[in-house]
Coordinates of N, CA and C in Angstrom, one line a residue:
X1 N -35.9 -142.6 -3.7 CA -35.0 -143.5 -4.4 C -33.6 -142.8 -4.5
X2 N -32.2 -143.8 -4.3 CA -31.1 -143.3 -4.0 C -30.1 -143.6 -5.5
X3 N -29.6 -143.1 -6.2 CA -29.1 -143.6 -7.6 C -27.6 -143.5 -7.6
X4 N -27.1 -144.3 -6.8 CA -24.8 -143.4 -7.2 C -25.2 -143.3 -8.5
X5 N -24.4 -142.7 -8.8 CA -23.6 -142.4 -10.7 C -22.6 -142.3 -10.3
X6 N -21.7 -142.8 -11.3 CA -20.5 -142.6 -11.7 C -19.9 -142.4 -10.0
X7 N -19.9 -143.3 -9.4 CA -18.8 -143.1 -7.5 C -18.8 -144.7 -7.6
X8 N -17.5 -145.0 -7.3 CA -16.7 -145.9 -6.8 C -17.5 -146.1 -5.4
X9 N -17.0 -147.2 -4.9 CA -17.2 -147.6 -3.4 C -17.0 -146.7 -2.6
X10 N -15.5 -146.3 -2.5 CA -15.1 -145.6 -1.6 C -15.9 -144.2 -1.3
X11 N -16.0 -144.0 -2.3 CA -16.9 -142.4 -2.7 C -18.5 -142.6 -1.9
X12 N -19.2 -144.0 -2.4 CA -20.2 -144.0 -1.8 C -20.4 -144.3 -0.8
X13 N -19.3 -144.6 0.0 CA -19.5 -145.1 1.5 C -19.3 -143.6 1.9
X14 N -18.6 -142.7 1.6 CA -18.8 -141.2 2.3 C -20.2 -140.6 2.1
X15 N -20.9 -140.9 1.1 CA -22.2 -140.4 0.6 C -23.1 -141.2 1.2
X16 N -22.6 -142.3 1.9 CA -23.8 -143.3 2.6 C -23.8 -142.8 4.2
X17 N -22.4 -142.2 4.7 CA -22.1 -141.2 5.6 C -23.4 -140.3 5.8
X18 N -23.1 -139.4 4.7 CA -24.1 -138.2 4.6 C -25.8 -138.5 4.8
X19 N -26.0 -139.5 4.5 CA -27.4 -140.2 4.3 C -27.6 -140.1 5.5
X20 N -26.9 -141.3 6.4 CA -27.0 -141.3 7.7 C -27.3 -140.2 8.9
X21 N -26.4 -139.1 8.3 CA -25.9 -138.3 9.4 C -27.6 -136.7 9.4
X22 N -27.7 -136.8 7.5 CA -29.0 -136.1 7.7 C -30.2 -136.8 7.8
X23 N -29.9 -137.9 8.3 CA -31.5 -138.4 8.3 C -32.5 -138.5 7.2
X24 N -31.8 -139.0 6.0 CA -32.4 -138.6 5.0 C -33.2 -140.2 4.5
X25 N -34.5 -140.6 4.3 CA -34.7 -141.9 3.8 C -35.3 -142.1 2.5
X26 N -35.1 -143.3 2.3 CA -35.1 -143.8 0.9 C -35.7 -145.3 0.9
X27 N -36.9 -145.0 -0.5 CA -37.4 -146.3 -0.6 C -36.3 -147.4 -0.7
X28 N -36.1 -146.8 -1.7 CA -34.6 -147.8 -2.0 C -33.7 -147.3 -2.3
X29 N -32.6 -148.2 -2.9 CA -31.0 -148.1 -3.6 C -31.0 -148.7 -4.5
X30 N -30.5 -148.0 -5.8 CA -30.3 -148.9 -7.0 C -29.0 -148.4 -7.6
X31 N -28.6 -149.0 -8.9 CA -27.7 -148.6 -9.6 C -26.6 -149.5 -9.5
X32 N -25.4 -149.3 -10.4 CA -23.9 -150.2 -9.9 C -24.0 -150.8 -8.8
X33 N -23.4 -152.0 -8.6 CA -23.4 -152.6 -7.3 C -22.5 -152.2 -6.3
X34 N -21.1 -152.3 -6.9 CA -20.5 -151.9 -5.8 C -20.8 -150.8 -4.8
X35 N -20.9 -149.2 -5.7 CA -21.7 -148.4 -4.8 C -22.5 -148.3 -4.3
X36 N -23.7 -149.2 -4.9 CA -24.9 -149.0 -3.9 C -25.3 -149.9 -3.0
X37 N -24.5 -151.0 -2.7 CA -23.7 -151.9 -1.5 C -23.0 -151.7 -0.6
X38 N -22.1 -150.9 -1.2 CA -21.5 -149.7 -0.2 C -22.4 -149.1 0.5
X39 N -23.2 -147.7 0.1 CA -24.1 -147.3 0.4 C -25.1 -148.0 1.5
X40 N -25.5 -148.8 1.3 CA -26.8 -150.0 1.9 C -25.3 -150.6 3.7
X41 N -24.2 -151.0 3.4 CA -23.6 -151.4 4.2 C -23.2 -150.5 5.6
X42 N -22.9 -148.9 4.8 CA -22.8 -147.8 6.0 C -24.3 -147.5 6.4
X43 N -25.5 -147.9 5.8 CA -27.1 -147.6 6.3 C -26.8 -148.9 7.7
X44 N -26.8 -150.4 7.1 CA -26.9 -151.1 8.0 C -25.8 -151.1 9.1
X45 N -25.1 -150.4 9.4 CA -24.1 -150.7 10.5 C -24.5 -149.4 11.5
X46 N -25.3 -148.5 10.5 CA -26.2 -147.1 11.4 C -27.6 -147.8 12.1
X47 N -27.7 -148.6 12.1 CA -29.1 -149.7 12.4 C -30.2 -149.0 11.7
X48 N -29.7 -148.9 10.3 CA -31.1 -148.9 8.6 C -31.1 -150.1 8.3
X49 N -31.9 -150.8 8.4 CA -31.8 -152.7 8.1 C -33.2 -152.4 7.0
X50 N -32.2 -153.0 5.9 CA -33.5 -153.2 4.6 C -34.1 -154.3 4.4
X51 N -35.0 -154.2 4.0 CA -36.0 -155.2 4.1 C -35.5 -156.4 2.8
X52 N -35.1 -155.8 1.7 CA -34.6 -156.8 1.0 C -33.2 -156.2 0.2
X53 N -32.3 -156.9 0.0 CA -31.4 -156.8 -1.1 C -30.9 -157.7 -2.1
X54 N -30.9 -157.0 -3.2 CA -30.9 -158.0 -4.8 C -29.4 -157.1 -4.9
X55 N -28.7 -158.5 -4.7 CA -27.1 -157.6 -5.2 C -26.3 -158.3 -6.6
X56 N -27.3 -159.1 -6.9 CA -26.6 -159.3 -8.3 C -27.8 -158.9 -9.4
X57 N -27.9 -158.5 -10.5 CA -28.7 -158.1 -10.9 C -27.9 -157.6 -12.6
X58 N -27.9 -158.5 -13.4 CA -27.3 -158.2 -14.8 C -27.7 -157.1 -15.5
X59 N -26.8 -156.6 -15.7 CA -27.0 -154.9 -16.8 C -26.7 -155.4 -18.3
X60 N -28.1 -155.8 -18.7 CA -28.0 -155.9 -20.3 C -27.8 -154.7 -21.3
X61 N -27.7 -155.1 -22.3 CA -27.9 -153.9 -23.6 C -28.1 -154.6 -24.5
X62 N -28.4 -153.9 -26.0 CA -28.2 -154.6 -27.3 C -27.9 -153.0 -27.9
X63 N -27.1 -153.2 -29.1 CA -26.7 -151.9 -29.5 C -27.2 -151.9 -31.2
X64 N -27.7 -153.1 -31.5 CA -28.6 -153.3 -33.0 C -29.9 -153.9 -32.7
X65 N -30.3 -153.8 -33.9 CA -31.6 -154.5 -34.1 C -32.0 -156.0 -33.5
X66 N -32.8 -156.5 -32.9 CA -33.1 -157.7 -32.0 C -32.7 -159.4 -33.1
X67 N -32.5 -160.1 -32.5 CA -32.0 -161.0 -33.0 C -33.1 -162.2 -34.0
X68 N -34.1 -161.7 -32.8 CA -35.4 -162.3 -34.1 C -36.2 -161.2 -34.3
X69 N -37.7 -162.2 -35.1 CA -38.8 -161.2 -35.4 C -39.4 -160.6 -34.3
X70 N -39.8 -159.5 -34.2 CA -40.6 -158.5 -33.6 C -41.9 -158.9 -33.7
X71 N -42.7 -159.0 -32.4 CA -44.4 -158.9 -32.8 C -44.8 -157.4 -33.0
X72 N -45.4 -157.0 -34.2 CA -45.8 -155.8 -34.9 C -47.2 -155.1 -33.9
X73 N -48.0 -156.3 -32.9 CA -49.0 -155.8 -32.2 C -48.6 -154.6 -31.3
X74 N -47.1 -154.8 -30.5 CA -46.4 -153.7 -29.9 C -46.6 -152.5 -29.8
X75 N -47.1 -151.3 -29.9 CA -47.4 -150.1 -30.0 C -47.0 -149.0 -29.2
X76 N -46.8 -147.6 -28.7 CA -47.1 -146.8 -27.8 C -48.3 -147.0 -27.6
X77 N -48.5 -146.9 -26.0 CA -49.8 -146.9 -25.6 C -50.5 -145.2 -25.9
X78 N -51.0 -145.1 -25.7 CA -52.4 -143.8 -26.3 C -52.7 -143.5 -24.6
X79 N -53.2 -142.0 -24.6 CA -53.9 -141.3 -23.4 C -55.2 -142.5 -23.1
X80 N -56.0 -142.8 -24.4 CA -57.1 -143.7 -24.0 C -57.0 -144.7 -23.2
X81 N -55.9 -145.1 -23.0 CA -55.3 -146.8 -22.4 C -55.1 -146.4 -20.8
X82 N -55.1 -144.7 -20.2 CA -54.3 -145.1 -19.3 C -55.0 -145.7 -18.2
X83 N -56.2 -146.2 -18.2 CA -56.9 -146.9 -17.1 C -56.2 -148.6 -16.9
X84 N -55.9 -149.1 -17.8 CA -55.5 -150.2 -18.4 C -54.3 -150.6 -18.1
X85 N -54.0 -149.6 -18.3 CA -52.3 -149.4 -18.5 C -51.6 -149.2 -17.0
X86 N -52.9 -148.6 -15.8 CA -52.5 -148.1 -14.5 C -52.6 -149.6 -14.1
X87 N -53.7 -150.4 -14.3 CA -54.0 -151.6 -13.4 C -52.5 -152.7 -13.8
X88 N -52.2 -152.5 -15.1 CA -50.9 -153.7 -15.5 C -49.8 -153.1 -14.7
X89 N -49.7 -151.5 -14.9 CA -48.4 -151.2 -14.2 C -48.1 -151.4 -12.7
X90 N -49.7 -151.3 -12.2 CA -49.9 -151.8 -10.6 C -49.8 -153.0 -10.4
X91 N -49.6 -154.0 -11.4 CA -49.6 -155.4 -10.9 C -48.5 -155.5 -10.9
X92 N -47.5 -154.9 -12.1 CA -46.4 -155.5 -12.3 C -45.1 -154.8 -10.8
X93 N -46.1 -153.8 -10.9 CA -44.9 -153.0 -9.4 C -45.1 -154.1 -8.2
X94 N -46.5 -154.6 -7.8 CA -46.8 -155.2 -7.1 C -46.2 -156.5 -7.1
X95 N -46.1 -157.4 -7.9 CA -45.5 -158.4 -8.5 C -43.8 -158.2 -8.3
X96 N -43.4 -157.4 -8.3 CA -41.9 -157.3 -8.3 C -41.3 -156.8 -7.2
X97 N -41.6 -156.1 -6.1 CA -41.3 -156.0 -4.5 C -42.5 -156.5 -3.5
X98 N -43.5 -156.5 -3.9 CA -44.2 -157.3 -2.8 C -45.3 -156.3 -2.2
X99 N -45.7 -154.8 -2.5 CA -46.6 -154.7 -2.2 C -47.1 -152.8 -3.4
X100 N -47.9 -152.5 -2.4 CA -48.7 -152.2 -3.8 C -48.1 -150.4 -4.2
X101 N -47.9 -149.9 -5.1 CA -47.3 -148.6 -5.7 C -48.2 -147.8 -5.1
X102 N -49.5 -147.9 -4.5 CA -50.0 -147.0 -4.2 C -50.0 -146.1 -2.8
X103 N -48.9 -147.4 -2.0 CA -48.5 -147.4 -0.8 C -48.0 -145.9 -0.9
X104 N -47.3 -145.8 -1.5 CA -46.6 -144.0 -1.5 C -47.3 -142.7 -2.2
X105 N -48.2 -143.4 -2.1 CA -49.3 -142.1 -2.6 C -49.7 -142.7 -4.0
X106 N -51.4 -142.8 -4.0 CA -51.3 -143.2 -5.4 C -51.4 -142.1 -6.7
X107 N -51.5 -140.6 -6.2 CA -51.7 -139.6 -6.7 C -50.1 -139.4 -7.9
X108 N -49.3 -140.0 -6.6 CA -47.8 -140.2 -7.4 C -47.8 -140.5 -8.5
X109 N -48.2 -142.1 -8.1 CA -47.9 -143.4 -9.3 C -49.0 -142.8 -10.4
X110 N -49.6 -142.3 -10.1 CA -51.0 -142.0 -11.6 C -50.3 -141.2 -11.9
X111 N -49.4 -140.2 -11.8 CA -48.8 -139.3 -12.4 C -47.8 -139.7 -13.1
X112 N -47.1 -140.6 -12.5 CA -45.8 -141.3 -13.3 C -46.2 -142.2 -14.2
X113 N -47.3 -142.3 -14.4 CA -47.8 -143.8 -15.5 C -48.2 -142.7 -16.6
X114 N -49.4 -141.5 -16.0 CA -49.4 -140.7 -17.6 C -48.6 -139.9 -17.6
X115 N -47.3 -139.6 -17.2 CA -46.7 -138.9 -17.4 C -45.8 -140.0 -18.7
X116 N -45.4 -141.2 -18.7 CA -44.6 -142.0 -19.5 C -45.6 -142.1 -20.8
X117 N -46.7 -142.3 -20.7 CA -47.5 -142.2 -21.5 C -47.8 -141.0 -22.3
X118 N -47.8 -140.1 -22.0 CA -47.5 -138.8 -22.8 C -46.5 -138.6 -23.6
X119 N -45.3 -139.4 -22.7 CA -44.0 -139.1 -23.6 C -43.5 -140.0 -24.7
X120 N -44.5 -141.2 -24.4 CA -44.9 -142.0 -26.1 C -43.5 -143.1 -24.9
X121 N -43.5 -143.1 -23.8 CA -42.8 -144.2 -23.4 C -43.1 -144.9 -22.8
X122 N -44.4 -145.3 -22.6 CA -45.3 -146.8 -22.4 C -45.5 -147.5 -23.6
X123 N -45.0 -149.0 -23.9 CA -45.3 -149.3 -25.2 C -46.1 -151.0 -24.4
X124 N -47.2 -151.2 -25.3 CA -48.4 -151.7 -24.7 C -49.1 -153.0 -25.9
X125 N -49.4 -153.4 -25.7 CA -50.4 -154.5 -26.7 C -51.5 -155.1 -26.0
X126 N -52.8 -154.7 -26.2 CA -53.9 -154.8 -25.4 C -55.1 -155.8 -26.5
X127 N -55.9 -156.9 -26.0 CA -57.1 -157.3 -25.9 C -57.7 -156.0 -26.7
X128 N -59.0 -156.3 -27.8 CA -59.7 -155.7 -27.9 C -60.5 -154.7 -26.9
X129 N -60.9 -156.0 -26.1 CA -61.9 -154.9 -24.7 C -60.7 -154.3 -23.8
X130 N -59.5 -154.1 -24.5 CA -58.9 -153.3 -23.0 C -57.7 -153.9 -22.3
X131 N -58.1 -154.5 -22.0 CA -57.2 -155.6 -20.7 C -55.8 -155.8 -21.6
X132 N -54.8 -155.4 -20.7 CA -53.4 -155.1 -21.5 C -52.7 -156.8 -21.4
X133 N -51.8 -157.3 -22.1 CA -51.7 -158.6 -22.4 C -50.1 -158.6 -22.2
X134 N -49.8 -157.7 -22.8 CA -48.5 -157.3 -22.5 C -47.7 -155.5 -22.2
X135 N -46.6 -155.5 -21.4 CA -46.9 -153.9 -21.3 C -45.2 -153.9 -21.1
X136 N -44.2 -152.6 -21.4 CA -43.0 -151.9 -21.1 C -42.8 -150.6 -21.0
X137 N -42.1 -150.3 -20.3 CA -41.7 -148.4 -20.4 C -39.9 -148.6 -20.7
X138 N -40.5 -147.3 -21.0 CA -38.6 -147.2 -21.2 C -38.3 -145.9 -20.2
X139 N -38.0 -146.2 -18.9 CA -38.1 -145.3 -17.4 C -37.2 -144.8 -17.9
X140 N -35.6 -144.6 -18.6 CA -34.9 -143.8 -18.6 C -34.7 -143.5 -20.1
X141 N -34.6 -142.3 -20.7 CA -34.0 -142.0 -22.5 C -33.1 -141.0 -22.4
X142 N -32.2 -141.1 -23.0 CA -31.3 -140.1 -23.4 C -31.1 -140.5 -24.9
X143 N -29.9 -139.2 -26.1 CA -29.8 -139.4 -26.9 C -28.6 -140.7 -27.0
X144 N -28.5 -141.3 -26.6 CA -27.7 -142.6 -26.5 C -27.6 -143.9 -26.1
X145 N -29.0 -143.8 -25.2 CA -28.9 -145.2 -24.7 C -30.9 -145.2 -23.9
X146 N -31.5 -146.4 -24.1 CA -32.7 -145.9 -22.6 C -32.5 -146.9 -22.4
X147 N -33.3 -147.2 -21.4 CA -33.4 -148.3 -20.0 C -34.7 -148.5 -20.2
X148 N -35.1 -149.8 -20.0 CA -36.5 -150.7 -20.4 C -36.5 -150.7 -18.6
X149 N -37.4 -150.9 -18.8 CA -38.5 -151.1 -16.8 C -39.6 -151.4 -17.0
X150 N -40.6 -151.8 -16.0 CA -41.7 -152.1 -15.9 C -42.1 -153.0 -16.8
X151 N -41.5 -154.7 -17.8 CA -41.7 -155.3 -18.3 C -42.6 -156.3 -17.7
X152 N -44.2 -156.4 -18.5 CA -45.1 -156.9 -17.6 C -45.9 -157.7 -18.7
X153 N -46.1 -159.1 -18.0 CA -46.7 -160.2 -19.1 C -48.4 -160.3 -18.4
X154 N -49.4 -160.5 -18.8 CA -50.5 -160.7 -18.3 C -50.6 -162.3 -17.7
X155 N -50.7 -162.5 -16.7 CA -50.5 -164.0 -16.1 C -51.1 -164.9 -16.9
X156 N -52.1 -164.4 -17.6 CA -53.6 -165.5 -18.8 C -52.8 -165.6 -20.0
X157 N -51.5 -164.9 -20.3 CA -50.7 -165.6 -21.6 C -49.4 -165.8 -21.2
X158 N -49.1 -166.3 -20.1 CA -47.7 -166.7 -19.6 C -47.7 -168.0 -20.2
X159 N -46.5 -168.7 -20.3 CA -46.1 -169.7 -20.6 C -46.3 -169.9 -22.6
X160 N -46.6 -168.9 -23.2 CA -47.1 -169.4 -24.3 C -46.4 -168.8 -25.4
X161 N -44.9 -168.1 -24.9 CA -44.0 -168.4 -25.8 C -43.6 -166.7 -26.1
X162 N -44.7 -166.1 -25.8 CA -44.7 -165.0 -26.3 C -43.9 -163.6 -26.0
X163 N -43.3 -163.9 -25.0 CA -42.1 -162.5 -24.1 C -41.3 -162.1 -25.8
X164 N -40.6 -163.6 -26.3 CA -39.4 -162.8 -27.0 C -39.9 -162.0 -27.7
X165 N -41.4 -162.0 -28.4 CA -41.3 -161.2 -29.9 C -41.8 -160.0 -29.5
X166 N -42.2 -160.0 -28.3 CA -42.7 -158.5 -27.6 C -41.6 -158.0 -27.3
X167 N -40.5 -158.4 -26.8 CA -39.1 -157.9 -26.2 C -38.4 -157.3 -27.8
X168 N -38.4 -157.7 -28.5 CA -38.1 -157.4 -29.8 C -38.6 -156.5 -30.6
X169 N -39.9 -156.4 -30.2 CA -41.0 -155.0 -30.3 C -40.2 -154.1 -29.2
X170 N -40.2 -154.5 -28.4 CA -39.7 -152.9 -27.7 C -38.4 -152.6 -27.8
X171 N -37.9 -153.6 -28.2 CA -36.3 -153.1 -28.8 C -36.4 -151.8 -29.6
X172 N -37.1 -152.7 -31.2 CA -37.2 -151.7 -32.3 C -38.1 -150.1 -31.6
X173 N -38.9 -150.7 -30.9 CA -39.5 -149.1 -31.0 C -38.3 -148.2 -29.7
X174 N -37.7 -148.6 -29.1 CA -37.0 -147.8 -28.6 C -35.3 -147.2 -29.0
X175 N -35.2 -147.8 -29.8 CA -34.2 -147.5 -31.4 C -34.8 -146.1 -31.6
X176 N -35.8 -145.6 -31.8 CA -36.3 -144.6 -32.5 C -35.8 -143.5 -31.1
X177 N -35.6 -143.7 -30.3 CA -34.9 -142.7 -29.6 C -33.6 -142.4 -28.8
X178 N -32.8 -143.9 -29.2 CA -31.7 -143.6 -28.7 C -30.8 -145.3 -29.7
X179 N -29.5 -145.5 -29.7 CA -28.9 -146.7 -30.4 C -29.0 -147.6 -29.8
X180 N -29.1 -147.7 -28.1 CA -28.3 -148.4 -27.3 C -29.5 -149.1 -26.5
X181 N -30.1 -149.8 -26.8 CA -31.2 -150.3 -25.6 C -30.8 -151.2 -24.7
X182 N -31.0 -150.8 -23.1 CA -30.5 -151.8 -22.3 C -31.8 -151.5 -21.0
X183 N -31.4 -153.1 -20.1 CA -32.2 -153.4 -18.9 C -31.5 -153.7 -17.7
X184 N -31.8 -153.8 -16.8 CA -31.3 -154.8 -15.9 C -32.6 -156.0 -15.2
X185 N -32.0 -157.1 -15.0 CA -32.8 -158.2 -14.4 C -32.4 -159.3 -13.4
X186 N -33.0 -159.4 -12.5 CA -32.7 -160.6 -10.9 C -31.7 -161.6 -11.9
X187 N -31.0 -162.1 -10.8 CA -29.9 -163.4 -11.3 C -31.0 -164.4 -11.5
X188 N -31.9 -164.1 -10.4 CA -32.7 -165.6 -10.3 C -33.3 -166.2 -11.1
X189 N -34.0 -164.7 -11.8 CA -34.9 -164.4 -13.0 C -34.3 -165.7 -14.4
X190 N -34.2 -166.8 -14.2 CA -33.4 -167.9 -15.4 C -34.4 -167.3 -16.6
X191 N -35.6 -167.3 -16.8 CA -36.6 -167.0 -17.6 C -36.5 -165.8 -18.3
X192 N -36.6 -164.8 -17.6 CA -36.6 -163.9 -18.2 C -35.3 -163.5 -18.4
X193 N -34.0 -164.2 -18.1 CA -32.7 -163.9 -18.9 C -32.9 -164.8 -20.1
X194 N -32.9 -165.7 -20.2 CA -33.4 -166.8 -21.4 C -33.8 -165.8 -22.2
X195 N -34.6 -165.2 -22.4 CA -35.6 -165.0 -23.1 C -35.1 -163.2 -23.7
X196 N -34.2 -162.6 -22.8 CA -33.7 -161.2 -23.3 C -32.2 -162.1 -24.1
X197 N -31.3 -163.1 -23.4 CA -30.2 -163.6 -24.1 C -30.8 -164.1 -25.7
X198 N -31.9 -164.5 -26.0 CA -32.5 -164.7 -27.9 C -32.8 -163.6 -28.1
X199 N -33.6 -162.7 -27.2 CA -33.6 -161.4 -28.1 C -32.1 -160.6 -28.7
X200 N -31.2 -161.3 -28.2 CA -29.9 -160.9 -28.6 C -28.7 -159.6 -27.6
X201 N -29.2 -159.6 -26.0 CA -29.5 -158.7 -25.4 C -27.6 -159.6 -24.5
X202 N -27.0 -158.5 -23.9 CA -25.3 -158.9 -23.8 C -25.4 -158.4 -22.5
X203 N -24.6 -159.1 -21.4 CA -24.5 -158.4 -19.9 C -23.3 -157.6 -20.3
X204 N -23.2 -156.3 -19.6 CA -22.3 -155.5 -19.9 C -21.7 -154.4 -18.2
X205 N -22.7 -155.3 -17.5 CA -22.5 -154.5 -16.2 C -23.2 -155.7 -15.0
X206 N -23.1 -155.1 -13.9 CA -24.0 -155.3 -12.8 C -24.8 -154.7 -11.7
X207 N -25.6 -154.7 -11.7 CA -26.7 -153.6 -10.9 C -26.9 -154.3 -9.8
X208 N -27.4 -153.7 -8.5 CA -27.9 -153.7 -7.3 C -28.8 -152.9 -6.9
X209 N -29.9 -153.4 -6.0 CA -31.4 -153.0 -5.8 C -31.6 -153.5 -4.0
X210 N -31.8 -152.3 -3.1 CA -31.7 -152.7 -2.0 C -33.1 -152.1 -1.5
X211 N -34.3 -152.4 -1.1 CA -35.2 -151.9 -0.8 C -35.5 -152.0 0.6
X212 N -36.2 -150.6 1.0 CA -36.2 -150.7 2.3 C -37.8 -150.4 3.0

């Protein structure tokens, strides 16, 4: 995975240079658009043709408390969950590029699921017997701001209203580690912007996601 920070266009068309020239590959490209459009533009003119690109892609935040009630069921998920918790996060990876996380090793992805889960940043709401209903990580924290990922609804309670007060659970619980909680999400995505715009959630940027 390839991330510009902080580079202008210009800057990452020299660094999309360097990609090129060491032969270096990448599942994907993410981050600011411009740059990592850049980037993706000097891959494809090297004949690196990506399989997909999402170049508009809204950079939310909220910088207070969510705009409605929170569902309280929301939780960190526990060590005990991670079986549960591996199968939702595999659907939801799967669900969102098109094939399955374990393609890159699944020794990886088991590591990156309890590794989030250790650090109290899987937050989860599960069925009695297990089966997770709803699930989030917060893939990035710093003392200032984290980044929500892996937001995953269980397909058996879609349609039934329930994203916003979970999205509002993961607000509040990720308050406790930084002021500034933000996401990014597909233009396409009308739904799930719907549904972070009532949580009270402001575009403040724009991201790009180029997978290869």
């Amino acid at each position: 995975m390839l991330v510009p920070i902080e580079a202008t266009a210009e800057q990452a068309t020299h660094f999309g240079h360097w990609v090129v020239d060491h032969q270096q590959q990448h599942a994907s490209i993410f981050g600011p658009a411009e740059p990592t459009l850049a980037i993706a533009e000097v891959m494809r003119k090297a004949g690196i043709q990506a399989q997909e690109v999402r170049a508009n892609q809204p950079l939310l935040s909220i910088s207070g408390p969510p705009l409605i009630p929170a569902n309280p069921s929301l939780l960190v998920s526990q060590s005990g969950q991670f079986d549960q918790i591996l199968i939702a996060a595999a659907a939801m990876f799967e669900e969102e590029v098109g094939y399955s996380p374990f393609l890159g090793g699944e020794g990886n992805y088991r590591r990156r699921v309890a590794w989030l889960i250790s650090h109290g940043y899987s937050l989860s709401h599960s069925e009695p017997h297990g089966e997770v209903i709803f699930k989030a990580d917060l893939g990035a924290v710093s003392p200032h701001v984290t980044q929500i990922q892996g937001v995953w609804m269980n397909p058996r309670f879609r349609g039934q209203g329930l994203s916003a007060a979970y999205m509002a659970a993961v607000v509040n619980l990720s308050r406790k580690h930084a002021p500034i909680t933000s996401l990014y999400v597909n233009d396409y995505n009308t739904r799930a912007r719907a549904v972070y715009e009532h949580v009270g959630f402001e575009q403040v940027g724009t991201f790009a996601t180029v997978l290869f």
